[in-house]
mmCIF file of C-alpha atoms in Angstrom:
data_model
loop_
_atom_site.group_PDB
_atom_site.id
_atom_site.type_symbol
_atom_site.label_atom_id
_atom_site.label_comp_id
_atom_site.label_asym_id
_atom_site.label_seq_id
_atom_site.Cartn_x
_atom_site.Cartn_y
_atom_site.Cartn_z
ATOM 1 C CA MET M 20 0.295 -0.027 -0.458
ATOM 2 C CA THR M 21 0.807 3.764 -0.588
ATOM 3 C CA ALA M 22 2.258 5.321 1.975
ATOM 4 C CA SER M 23 0.122 8.451 2.523
ATOM 5 C CA PRO M 24 3.080 11.214 4.350
ATOM 6 C CA ALA M 25 0.172 13.464 6.369
ATOM 7 C CA LEU M 26 -1.472 10.838 8.992
ATOM 8 C CA GLN M 27 -1.944 12.049 12.462
ATOM 9 C CA LEU M 28 -1.182 9.827 15.197
ATOM 10 C CA LEU M 29 -3.441 11.092 18.773
ATOM 11 C CA ILE M 30 -2.056 9.203 22.132
ATOM 12 C CA ASP M 31 -4.163 9.229 25.864
ATOM 13 C CA LEU M 32 -0.950 8.517 28.342
ATOM 14 C CA GLY M 33 -2.643 7.897 30.928
ATOM 15 C CA THR M 34 -1.815 6.997 34.529
ATOM 16 C CA THR M 35 -3.532 3.470 34.220
ATOM 17 C CA ARG M 36 -4.095 2.446 30.470
ATOM 18 C CA LEU M 37 -3.050 4.420 27.040
ATOM 19 C CA ALA M 38 -5.280 5.002 24.094
ATOM 20 C CA GLY M 39 -4.112 5.813 20.430
ATOM 21 C CA ARG M 40 -5.904 6.835 17.454
ATOM 22 C CA LEU M 41 -4.798 6.910 13.877
ATOM 23 C CA LEU M 42 -5.935 9.510 11.252
ATOM 24 C CA ASP M 43 -6.074 10.453 7.794
ATOM 25 C CA ALA M 44 -5.251 14.038 6.431
ATOM 26 C CA GLN M 45 -8.632 15.004 6.353
ATOM 27 C CA GLY M 46 -9.150 13.975 9.735
ATOM 28 C CA ALA M 47 -11.117 10.902 9.217
ATOM 29 C CA LEU M 48 -10.460 7.615 11.735
ATOM 30 C CA LEU M 49 -8.476 5.048 10.038
ATOM 31 C CA ALA M 50 -7.005 2.677 13.310
ATOM 32 C CA GLU M 51 -7.771 3.164 17.168
ATOM 33 C CA ALA M 52 -6.613 0.681 20.492
ATOM 34 C CA GLY M 53 -5.095 0.798 23.414
ATOM 35 C CA LEU M 54 -2.942 -1.048 26.450
ATOM 36 C CA ASP M 55 -2.005 -1.021 29.901
ATOM 37 C CA ASN M 56 0.345 1.272 31.166
ATOM 38 C CA PRO M 57 3.381 -1.072 31.948
ATOM 39 C CA GLN M 58 4.767 1.699 35.079
ATOM 40 C CA PHE M 59 1.740 0.090 37.587
ATOM 41 C CA VAL M 60 4.386 -2.640 38.944
ATOM 42 C CA HIS M 61 5.438 0.884 40.470
ATOM 43 C CA GLY M 62 2.146 1.367 41.987
ATOM 44 C CA THR M 63 -1.112 2.273 40.526
ATOM 45 C CA ASP M 64 -0.874 6.652 41.021
ATOM 46 C CA VAL M 65 1.002 8.223 40.104
ATOM 47 C CA ILE M 66 1.999 9.959 43.797
ATOM 48 C CA ARG M 67 4.137 6.911 44.071
ATOM 49 C CA ARG M 68 5.611 6.596 40.586
ATOM 50 C CA LEU M 69 6.932 9.451 41.703
ATOM 51 C CA GLN M 70 8.561 8.262 44.470
ATOM 52 C CA ALA M 71 9.845 5.299 42.812
ATOM 53 C CA ALA M 72 11.589 7.486 40.527
ATOM 54 C CA THR M 73 13.663 9.466 43.006
ATOM 55 C CA GLU M 74 14.745 5.988 44.945
ATOM 56 C CA GLY M 75 16.402 4.810 41.760
ATOM 57 C CA ALA M 76 13.328 3.899 38.930
ATOM 58 C CA ALA M 77 13.606 6.706 36.811
ATOM 59 C CA ALA M 78 15.104 5.082 33.566
ATOM 60 C CA GLU M 79 12.998 2.164 33.901
ATOM 61 C CA LEU M 80 9.693 3.929 34.167
ATOM 62 C CA GLN M 81 10.991 6.691 31.439
ATOM 63 C CA GLN M 82 11.485 3.250 29.027
ATOM 64 C CA GLN M 83 8.168 1.891 30.165
ATOM 65 C CA ALA M 84 6.418 4.881 28.885
ATOM 66 C CA LEU M 85 8.377 5.474 25.441
ATOM 67 C CA GLN M 86 7.992 1.413 25.294
ATOM 68 C CA ALA M 87 4.070 1.716 25.558
ATOM 69 C CA VAL M 88 4.066 4.130 23.403
ATOM 70 C CA THR M 89 6.314 2.719 21.124
ATOM 71 C CA GLN M 90 4.018 -0.515 21.475
ATOM 72 C CA LEU M 91 0.517 0.930 20.437
ATOM 73 C CA THR M 92 1.594 2.992 17.822
ATOM 74 C CA ALA M 93 2.781 -0.149 16.216
ATOM 75 C CA GLU M 94 -0.848 -2.129 16.339
ATOM 76 C CA LEU M 95 -2.223 1.323 15.139
ATOM 77 C CA LEU M 96 0.202 1.521 12.067
ATOM 78 C CA ARG M 97 -0.714 -2.901 11.588
ATOM 79 C CA GLN M 98 -4.904 -2.010 11.925
ATOM 80 C CA ALA M 99 -3.936 0.831 9.007
ATOM 81 C CA GLY M 100 -1.403 -1.094 7.010
ATOM 82 C CA GLN M 101 0.370 1.696 7.259
ATOM 83 C CA PRO M 102 5.121 2.161 7.544
ATOM 84 C CA LEU M 103 5.387 4.279 10.343
ATOM 85 C CA ALA M 104 7.362 7.182 7.583
ATOM 86 C CA ALA M 105 3.451 7.483 6.589
ATOM 87 C CA VAL M 106 2.625 9.670 9.769
ATOM 88 C CA ARG M 107 3.780 13.205 10.054
ATOM 89 C CA GLN M 108 3.966 13.773 13.861
ATOM 90 C CA GLY M 109 1.578 13.181 16.706
ATOM 91 C CA LEU M 110 0.064 14.684 19.634
ATOM 92 C CA LEU M 111 0.612 13.047 23.044
ATOM 93 C CA ALA M 112 -2.132 13.704 25.878
ATOM 94 C CA ALA M 113 -0.932 13.227 29.087
ATOM 95 C CA ASN M 114 -1.058 14.334 32.908
ATOM 96 C CA PRO M 115 2.021 16.098 34.218
ATOM 97 C CA ALA M 116 3.373 13.512 35.822
ATOM 98 C CA MET M 117 3.201 11.433 33.373
ATOM 99 C CA ILE M 118 5.098 13.340 31.025
ATOM 100 C CA THR M 119 7.564 14.316 33.446
ATOM 101 C CA LEU M 120 8.429 10.524 33.615
ATOM 102 C CA LEU M 121 7.979 9.834 29.867
ATOM 103 C CA ARG M 122 10.525 12.759 28.904
ATOM 104 C CA GLY M 123 12.630 11.473 31.865
ATOM 105 C CA GLN M 124 13.435 14.845 34.256
ATOM 106 C CA PRO M 125 13.810 15.007 37.373
ATOM 107 C CA VAL M 126 9.855 14.667 39.330
ATOM 108 C CA THR M 127 10.524 15.664 43.540
ATOM 109 C CA GLY M 128 9.125 19.548 42.045
ATOM 110 C CA LEU M 129 5.978 17.279 42.077
ATOM 111 C CA LEU M 130 6.959 16.136 45.247
ATOM 112 C CA ARG M 131 6.283 19.224 47.426
ATOM 113 C CA PRO M 132 5.188 22.528 47.625
ATOM 114 C CA PRO M 133 4.500 24.339 45.553
ATOM 115 C CA TYR M 134 4.012 21.126 43.143
ATOM 116 C CA ARG M 135 5.565 22.070 39.786
ATOM 117 C CA PRO M 136 7.014 19.852 36.834
ATOM 118 C CA PRO M 137 10.056 21.514 35.175
ATOM 119 C CA SER M 138 8.523 22.991 32.580
ATOM 120 C CA LEU M 139 4.718 23.772 32.007
ATOM 121 C CA ASP M 140 5.760 24.088 27.900
ATOM 122 C CA GLY M 141 4.313 21.703 25.535
ATOM 123 C CA VAL M 142 7.500 20.175 23.599
ATOM 124 C CA TRP M 143 8.656 18.465 20.896
ATOM 125 C CA LEU M 144 9.367 14.318 21.518
ATOM 126 C CA HIS M 145 12.030 13.218 18.482
ATOM 127 C CA GLU M 146 12.170 9.115 19.750
ATOM 128 C CA ALA M 147 13.762 5.993 17.397
ATOM 129 C CA GLY M 148 10.267 3.484 16.703
ATOM 130 C CA LEU M 149 8.064 7.072 16.713
ATOM 131 C CA PRO M 150 7.227 10.121 14.861
ATOM 132 C CA PRO M 151 7.789 13.449 16.383
ATOM 133 C CA LEU M 152 5.732 13.950 18.571
ATOM 134 C CA TYR M 153 4.612 17.073 20.016
ATOM 135 C CA LEU M 154 3.749 16.620 24.351
ATOM 136 C CA LEU M 155 0.915 19.081 24.818
ATOM 137 C CA PRO M 156 1.679 21.652 27.932
ATOM 138 C CA ALA M 157 -0.080 21.920 31.640
ATOM 139 C CA VAL M 158 -1.124 24.079 33.417
ATOM 140 C CA SER M 159 -0.276 22.922 36.805
ATOM 141 C CA GLY M 160 1.220 20.448 38.459
ATOM 142 C CA PHE M 161 -1.981 18.444 38.504
ATOM 143 C CA VAL M 162 -3.867 19.963 35.742
ATOM 144 C CA GLY M 163 -2.157 18.554 32.690
ATOM 145 C CA GLY M 164 -1.959 18.584 28.714
ATOM 146 C CA ASP M 165 -5.580 15.824 29.086
ATOM 147 C CA LEU M 166 -8.091 18.400 30.709
ATOM 148 C CA LEU M 167 -6.425 21.183 27.822
ATOM 149 C CA ALA M 168 -7.256 18.656 25.149
ATOM 150 C CA TYR M 169 -10.353 17.261 27.013
ATOM 151 C CA VAL M 170 -11.666 20.816 26.968
ATOM 152 C CA TYR M 171 -10.006 22.389 23.593
ATOM 153 C CA GLY M 172 -12.194 19.103 22.129
ATOM 154 C CA GLN M 173 -15.623 20.955 23.391
ATOM 155 C CA LEU M 174 -15.510 24.442 22.110
ATOM 156 C CA PRO M 175 -16.897 26.467 21.572
ATOM 157 C CA LEU M 176 -19.376 26.369 24.616
ATOM 158 C CA VAL M 177 -22.394 27.992 25.362
ATOM 159 C CA GLY M 178 -23.551 28.814 28.900
ATOM 160 C CA PRO M 179 -21.207 27.427 32.821
ATOM 161 C CA THR M 180 -20.352 24.369 32.009
ATOM 162 C CA LEU M 181 -18.428 22.035 34.004
ATOM 163 C CA LEU M 182 -15.707 18.915 32.327
ATOM 164 C CA ILE M 183 -14.739 16.432 34.011
ATOM 165 C CA ASP M 184 -12.200 13.827 33.046
ATOM 166 C CA VAL M 185 -12.725 10.906 35.127
ATOM 167 C CA GLY M 186 -9.668 8.787 35.789
ATOM 168 C CA THR M 187 -6.997 8.073 38.282
ATOM 169 C CA ASN M 188 -6.364 11.572 38.353
ATOM 170 C CA GLY M 189 -9.955 13.494 38.597
ATOM 171 C CA GLU M 190 -9.185 16.521 36.586
ATOM 172 C CA MET M 191 -11.474 19.169 36.172
ATOM 173 C CA ALA M 192 -12.694 22.527 34.129
ATOM 174 C CA LEU M 193 -15.574 24.742 34.655
ATOM 175 C CA TRP M 194 -16.598 27.504 32.217
ATOM 176 C CA ASP M 195 -18.741 29.871 34.653
ATOM 177 C CA GLY M 196 -19.506 32.151 31.724
ATOM 178 C CA GLN M 197 -16.967 34.796 31.339
ATOM 179 C CA ALA M 198 -13.614 32.926 32.840
ATOM 180 C CA TRP M 199 -11.846 28.978 33.429
ATOM 181 C CA TRP M 200 -11.164 27.188 36.591
ATOM 182 C CA CYS M 201 -9.838 24.203 36.697
ATOM 183 C CA SER M 202 -8.326 21.322 39.633
ATOM 184 C CA SER M 203 -7.803 17.604 40.250
ATOM 185 C CA VAL M 204 -8.124 15.159 43.027
ATOM 186 C CA ALA M 205 -6.596 12.260 43.319
ATOM 187 C CA ALA M 206 -9.062 9.878 42.885
ATOM 188 C CA GLY M 207 -6.977 6.198 42.196
ATOM 189 C CA PRO M 208 -7.145 3.573 39.903
ATOM 190 C CA THR M 209 -10.961 3.221 41.530
ATOM 191 C CA PHE M 210 -12.489 3.999 37.824
ATOM 192 C CA GLU M 211 -10.950 2.470 35.466
ATOM 193 C CA GLY M 212 -12.160 -1.081 37.682
ATOM 194 C CA ALA M 213 -8.123 -1.639 37.953
ATOM 195 C CA HIS M 214 -8.848 -1.915 41.977
ATOM 196 C CA LEU M 215 -11.384 -5.472 41.723
ATOM 197 C CA ALA M 216 -9.852 -8.925 41.544
ATOM 198 C CA CYS M 217 -12.958 -9.217 38.521
ATOM 199 C CA GLY M 218 -12.107 -5.465 36.670
ATOM 200 C CA MET M 219 -10.783 -5.238 33.096
ATOM 201 C CA ARG M 220 -11.407 -3.417 30.626
ATOM 202 C CA ALA M 221 -14.272 -1.657 28.842
ATOM 203 C CA GLU M 222 -13.701 -4.486 25.898
ATOM 204 C CA ALA M 223 -15.709 -7.561 25.047
ATOM 205 C CA GLY M 224 -17.122 -9.698 28.035
ATOM 206 C CA ALA M 225 -17.131 -6.898 30.198
ATOM 207 C CA VAL M 226 -20.119 -6.089 32.352
ATOM 208 C CA TYR M 227 -20.722 -2.392 32.298
ATOM 209 C CA ASP M 228 -24.408 -1.938 33.445
ATOM 210 C CA VAL M 229 -25.902 -3.366 36.175
ATOM 211 C CA ALA M 230 -29.815 -3.023 37.224
ATOM 212 C CA VAL M 231 -32.331 -4.528 39.795
ATOM 213 C CA GLU M 232 -35.244 -6.039 38.116
ATOM 214 C CA GLU M 233 -37.312 -7.389 40.986
ATOM 215 C CA ASP M 234 -35.926 -10.265 42.598
ATOM 216 C CA ARG M 235 -32.756 -10.300 40.409
ATOM 217 C CA LEU M 236 -29.647 -8.113 39.020
ATOM 218 C CA ARG M 237 -29.505 -7.651 35.794
ATOM 219 C CA LEU M 238 -26.269 -7.325 33.868
ATOM 220 C CA ARG M 239 -25.231 -5.874 31.171
ATOM 221 C CA VAL M 240 -22.250 -7.343 28.381
ATOM 222 C CA ILE M 241 -19.720 -5.622 25.945
ATOM 223 C CA GLY M 242 -20.745 -8.090 23.083
ATOM 224 C CA ASP M 243 -23.633 -9.804 24.529
ATOM 225 C CA GLY M 244 -21.761 -12.702 25.774
ATOM 226 C CA LEU M 245 -20.581 -14.422 29.292
ATOM 227 C CA PRO M 246 -19.511 -12.123 31.685
ATOM 228 C CA ARG M 247 -15.693 -11.581 32.070
ATOM 229 C CA GLY M 248 -15.291 -9.276 34.338
ATOM 230 C CA LEU M 249 -16.275 -6.023 35.053
ATOM 231 C CA CYS M 250 -14.963 -2.631 33.909
ATOM 232 C CA GLY M 251 -15.056 1.302 35.521
ATOM 233 C CA SER M 252 -18.908 1.756 34.224
ATOM 234 C CA GLY M 253 -19.810 -1.274 35.955
ATOM 235 C CA LEU M 254 -18.911 -1.361 39.045
ATOM 236 C CA THR M 255 -20.378 2.227 39.872
ATOM 237 C CA ALA M 256 -23.351 0.873 38.283
ATOM 238 C CA ALA M 257 -22.969 -2.578 40.494
ATOM 239 C CA ILE M 258 -22.168 -0.409 43.548
ATOM 240 C CA GLY M 259 -25.885 1.508 42.674
ATOM 241 C CA ALA M 260 -27.939 -1.279 41.789
ATOM 242 C CA ALA M 261 -26.819 -2.692 45.369
ATOM 243 C CA VAL M 262 -27.506 0.614 47.034
ATOM 244 C CA ALA M 263 -31.376 1.191 45.198
ATOM 245 C CA ALA M 264 -31.873 -2.989 46.731
ATOM 246 C CA GLY M 265 -30.665 -2.075 49.909
ATOM 247 C CA LEU M 266 -27.954 -4.403 50.114
ATOM 248 C CA VAL M 267 -25.654 -1.668 50.387
ATOM 249 C CA GLY M 268 -26.270 0.433 53.293
ATOM 250 C CA ALA M 269 -25.791 4.986 52.727
ATOM 251 C CA ASP M 270 -22.186 4.164 54.742
ATOM 252 C CA GLY M 271 -20.918 2.132 52.152
ATOM 253 C CA GLY M 272 -21.472 -1.564 53.945
ATOM 254 C CA LEU M 273 -23.090 -4.179 53.116
ATOM 255 C CA ARG M 274 -25.501 -5.433 54.695
ATOM 256 C CA PRO M 275 -26.280 -9.594 56.266
ATOM 257 C CA ALA M 276 -27.726 -11.663 54.506
ATOM 258 C CA ALA M 277 -30.106 -11.409 57.051
ATOM 259 C CA ALA M 278 -31.615 -8.079 57.277
ATOM 260 C CA ILE M 279 -32.377 -8.451 53.133
ATOM 261 C CA ASP M 280 -36.013 -10.004 53.574
ATOM 262 C CA SER M 281 -35.901 -10.839 49.141
ATOM 263 C CA ASN M 282 -34.429 -12.918 47.387
ATOM 264 C CA LEU M 283 -31.727 -10.869 46.837
ATOM 265 C CA ALA M 284 -29.873 -11.479 50.141
ATOM 266 C CA ARG M 285 -28.585 -14.784 47.407
ATOM 267 C CA TYR M 286 -26.563 -12.113 45.757
ATOM 268 C CA LEU M 287 -24.468 -11.417 49.391
ATOM 269 C CA CYS M 288 -21.638 -13.819 50.956
ATOM 270 C CA GLN M 289 -18.570 -13.946 52.061
ATOM 271 C CA ASP M 290 -15.030 -14.078 50.911
ATOM 272 C CA ALA M 291 -11.821 -14.896 52.863
ATOM 273 C CA GLY M 292 -14.096 -13.958 55.971
ATOM 274 C CA GLN M 293 -15.119 -10.498 54.338
ATOM 275 C CA PRO M 294 -18.405 -9.309 53.395
ATOM 276 C CA ALA M 295 -19.014 -9.478 49.163
ATOM 277 C CA LEU M 296 -21.728 -9.310 46.452
ATOM 278 C CA CYS M 297 -21.232 -11.825 44.672
ATOM 279 C CA LEU M 298 -22.948 -10.877 41.319
ATOM 280 C CA TYR M 299 -21.951 -13.499 38.446
ATOM 281 C CA ARG M 300 -20.102 -17.163 39.076
ATOM 282 C CA ASP M 301 -19.812 -19.745 36.815
ATOM 283 C CA ALA M 302 -17.209 -22.575 36.666
ATOM 284 C CA ARG M 303 -14.726 -20.324 34.176
ATOM 285 C CA CYS M 304 -15.045 -16.938 36.850
ATOM 286 C CA GLN M 305 -16.986 -15.417 39.652
ATOM 287 C CA LEU M 306 -17.586 -11.025 39.617
ATOM 288 C CA LEU M 307 -17.063 -10.494 43.182
ATOM 289 C CA ILE M 308 -16.848 -7.318 44.629
ATOM 290 C CA ARG M 309 -15.563 -7.032 48.897
ATOM 291 C CA GLN M 310 -15.865 -4.958 50.848
ATOM 292 C CA GLU M 311 -13.055 -3.260 50.728
ATOM 293 C CA GLU M 312 -12.864 -2.534 46.936
ATOM 294 C CA ILE M 313 -16.735 -0.434 48.130
ATOM 295 C CA ARG M 314 -14.208 0.884 50.544
ATOM 296 C CA GLN M 315 -12.008 2.562 47.786
ATOM 297 C CA PHE M 316 -15.641 2.950 45.545
ATOM 298 C CA GLN M 317 -16.315 5.451 48.185
ATOM 299 C CA LEU M 318 -12.940 6.940 48.638
ATOM 300 C CA ALA M 319 -12.864 8.105 44.691
ATOM 301 C CA LYS M 320 -16.189 9.074 44.466
ATOM 302 C CA GLY M 321 -15.832 11.246 47.138
ATOM 303 C CA ALA M 322 -12.676 13.263 46.148
ATOM 304 C CA LEU M 323 -14.623 13.602 42.608
ATOM 305 C CA HIS M 324 -18.202 14.816 44.619
ATOM 306 C CA ALA M 325 -16.229 17.083 46.794
ATOM 307 C CA GLY M 326 -13.661 18.847 44.421
ATOM 308 C CA ALA M 327 -17.151 19.040 41.498
ATOM 309 C CA GLU M 328 -18.486 21.174 44.303
ATOM 310 C CA CYS M 329 -15.746 22.823 45.309
ATOM 311 C CA LEU M 330 -14.490 24.425 42.063
ATOM 312 C CA LEU M 331 -17.934 25.796 41.998
ATOM 313 C CA GLU M 332 -17.973 27.080 45.252
ATOM 314 C CA ARG M 333 -14.428 29.241 44.037
ATOM 315 C CA ALA M 334 -15.852 30.231 41.452
ATOM 316 C CA GLY M 335 -18.643 31.880 42.752
ATOM 317 C CA LEU M 336 -20.823 30.335 41.138
ATOM 318 C CA ALA M 337 -24.621 29.508 41.884
ATOM 319 C CA PRO M 338 -26.077 25.637 41.812
ATOM 320 C CA PRO M 339 -28.714 26.707 39.337
ATOM 321 C CA ALA M 340 -26.417 28.650 37.121
ATOM 322 C CA LEU M 341 -24.176 26.109 36.196
ATOM 323 C CA GLU M 342 -26.166 24.747 32.107
ATOM 324 C CA ARG M 343 -24.384 21.133 32.332
ATOM 325 C CA VAL M 344 -21.825 18.784 33.283
ATOM 326 C CA LEU M 345 -19.516 16.670 30.560
ATOM 327 C CA LEU M 346 -17.706 13.308 32.390
ATOM 328 C CA SER M 347 -15.520 12.312 30.145
ATOM 329 C CA GLY M 348 -12.956 8.998 30.980
ATOM 330 C CA ALA M 349 -12.547 6.259 32.938
ATOM 331 C CA LEU M 350 -16.110 5.240 32.962
ATOM 332 C CA GLY M 351 -16.572 4.153 29.667
ATOM 333 C CA GLN M 352 -20.327 3.704 29.087
ATOM 334 C CA ALA M 353 -22.885 6.190 29.716
ATOM 335 C CA LEU M 354 -24.867 5.577 33.482
ATOM 336 C CA ALA M 355 -27.864 6.552 33.961
ATOM 337 C CA PRO M 356 -28.583 9.568 35.805
ATOM 338 C CA GLN M 357 -30.587 7.448 38.611
ATOM 339 C CA THR M 358 -27.014 5.233 38.953
ATOM 340 C CA LEU M 359 -25.284 8.315 39.191
ATOM 341 C CA LYS M 360 -28.113 9.169 41.658
ATOM 342 C CA ASN M 361 -27.833 6.373 43.937
ATOM 343 C CA VAL M 362 -23.572 6.360 44.760
ATOM 344 C CA ALA M 363 -24.281 9.897 44.976
ATOM 345 C CA LEU M 364 -21.187 10.706 42.622
ATOM 346 C CA LEU M 365 -21.647 14.506 42.009
ATOM 347 C CA PRO M 366 -23.988 16.863 43.975
ATOM 348 C CA GLU M 367 -27.622 15.980 43.601
ATOM 349 C CA TYR M 368 -28.415 18.991 41.330
ATOM 350 C CA MET M 369 -25.507 18.091 38.523
ATOM 351 C CA ILE M 370 -26.673 14.553 37.947
ATOM 352 C CA LYS M 371 -29.799 15.752 35.966
ATOM 353 C CA LYS M 372 -26.861 18.056 34.016
ATOM 354 C CA VAL M 373 -24.549 15.570 33.071
ATOM 355 C CA ARG M 374 -23.841 13.981 29.228
ATOM 356 C CA PHE M 375 -21.118 10.986 28.553
ATOM 357 C CA VAL M 376 -18.315 12.619 26.565
ATOM 358 C CA GLY M 377 -16.437 9.172 24.509
ATOM 359 C CA ALA M 378 -13.042 9.407 24.415
ATOM 360 C CA GLY M 379 -12.989 13.141 25.164
ATOM 361 C CA VAL M 380 -9.138 13.589 25.370
ATOM 362 C CA LEU M 381 -8.641 11.985 21.424
ATOM 363 C CA VAL M 382 -11.273 14.045 20.750
ATOM 364 C CA GLY M 383 -9.671 16.650 21.067
ATOM 365 C CA LEU M 384 -6.616 16.479 19.564
ATOM 366 C CA GLY M 385 -8.140 15.280 16.572
ATOM 367 C CA ARG M 386 -10.273 18.740 16.323
ATOM 368 C CA LEU M 387 -5.956 19.892 17.466
ATOM 369 C CA ALA M 388 -4.800 17.640 13.870
ATOM 370 C CA VAL M 389 -6.702 19.164 11.213
ATOM 371 C CA ARG M 390 -6.909 22.736 12.547
ATOM 372 C CA PRO M 391 -4.301 24.624 11.761
ATOM 373 C CA GLU M 392 -4.273 27.509 14.641
ATOM 374 C CA GLY M 393 -5.043 24.251 16.898
ATOM 375 C CA LEU M 394 -1.945 25.152 18.880
ATOM 376 C CA ALA M 395 -2.182 28.469 19.670
ATOM 377 C CA GLU M 396 -5.977 28.147 20.224
ATOM 378 C CA LEU M 397 -4.563 25.495 22.926
ATOM 379 C CA ASP M 398 -2.003 28.186 24.103
ATOM 380 C CA ALA M 399 -4.971 30.903 24.712
ATOM 381 C CA LEU M 400 -7.056 28.120 27.011
ATOM 382 C CA ARG M 401 -4.446 26.972 28.625
ATOM 383 C CA ARG M 402 -2.961 30.655 29.793
ATOM 384 C CA ALA M 403 -7.242 31.945 30.115
ATOM 385 C CA MET M 404 -6.840 28.555 32.960
ATOM 386 C CA ARG M 405 -7.004 29.608 36.458
ATOM 387 C CA PRO M 406 -5.383 26.440 38.619
ATOM 388 C CA TYR M 407 -7.584 26.410 41.924
ATOM 389 C CA PRO M 408 -5.616 23.549 44.259
ATOM 390 C CA LEU M 409 -7.701 21.164 46.524
ATOM 391 C CA SER M 410 -5.756 19.019 47.932
ATOM 392 C CA GLY M 411 -5.643 19.348 51.976
ATOM 393 C CA THR M 412 -7.501 22.848 51.532
ATOM 394 C CA PRO M 413 -9.904 22.234 54.821
ATOM 395 C CA ALA M 414 -13.032 23.338 52.161
ATOM 396 C CA PHE M 415 -11.715 20.475 50.269
ATOM 397 C CA GLU M 416 -11.585 18.129 53.224
ATOM 398 C CA GLN M 417 -14.408 19.116 54.981
ATOM 399 C CA ALA M 418 -16.495 18.378 51.690
ATOM 400 C CA PHE M 419 -15.042 14.997 51.110
ATOM 401 C CA LEU M 420 -15.570 13.582 54.656
ATOM 402 C CA ALA M 421 -18.942 14.841 53.108
ATOM 403 C CA ALA M 422 -19.363 13.317 50.471
ATOM 404 C CA LEU M 423 -18.588 9.869 51.150
ATOM 405 C CA ASP M 424 -22.069 8.343 51.641
ATOM 406 C CA PHE M 425 -23.975 6.865 49.408
ATOM 407 C CA ALA M 426 -27.759 7.313 48.913
ATOM 408 C CA SER M 427 -29.978 6.764 51.370
ATOM 409 C CA GLY M 428 -32.392 3.383 51.518
ATOM 410 C CA PRO M 429 -33.686 1.773 48.202
ATOM 411 C CA ALA M 430 -34.489 3.939 45.207
#
């Protein structure tokens, strides 16, 4: 096949997972793929990886990131039947910690106040086996080019809008109608299902939705085959259904089976002496959500809930003035508003305004790739962002503790 010298490579380098697309010169999709981030062996969150880098693992972490990007690029080219020479250039978005590790730069500035990487600017990366890659700039130490790409892909906005990239780093941006505000919260790998023994990516066999139907839990599976695991949206929906059915209390505790006066009690069990929710079992696998995994979900959703609430308060935007909430990232599938309400993922007044955006970072990178003025527009967006650090602030800590509970009682 004759090489097309104007192909564009798009990479979303996530803490838990990488996603990529290959576009033709007009922006049409030629290939799409993803893979797990191999850096997980040094920790599931960026703080552990940054600490590992200070303890001698920096070169290994850099090589793992480069190898993952190279592997993903090769898979995209294989799908499209194109050689590397066919790619003119690429765009890569990630949070500041991932960019710093990818570039092999010192990480100590991200581990202590004022939490800044060596550079916030965008830069071209030239590595063997890859086309020239532009690494998007960052806004602050924990708000990166991934959020900028996501926001850029949704422009122009009409009316006050909150955009949230659900993932290990819950980055969020608020357009209040006149100015931009942004922040991030540490959610961990929960929303990707990475902390679950039965967690998996959103692919064939993954449970992506769970609903209560009379005295049973109905599982919806990607590909309509037998369940193999739970992806992020499936975990959220399963916990939401368990709350609605009264199997999980508002405090997040699994109730004793004897306390349930319906056949739904059969989904409650013990695993290694710990309460658990058994969604499915066959000769190949069993899908269990253990009590400690529900607690981890509470911490993640509590951080996201509190972060969104505090960002609006900081901007001085009254709840009724917020017109829409755009969710993208790890949840993978659109979830019913009732599910979001059951788990209290966000303040209740936000939930009815939620719209899901698939692959928000890649959509933004795609728009950036086909617009000649794209990089200048992105830089203007970055300069317009007002970062609002949340970690450790009394307002956030108070909101976080208040946001840990689920909805009370069966829906």
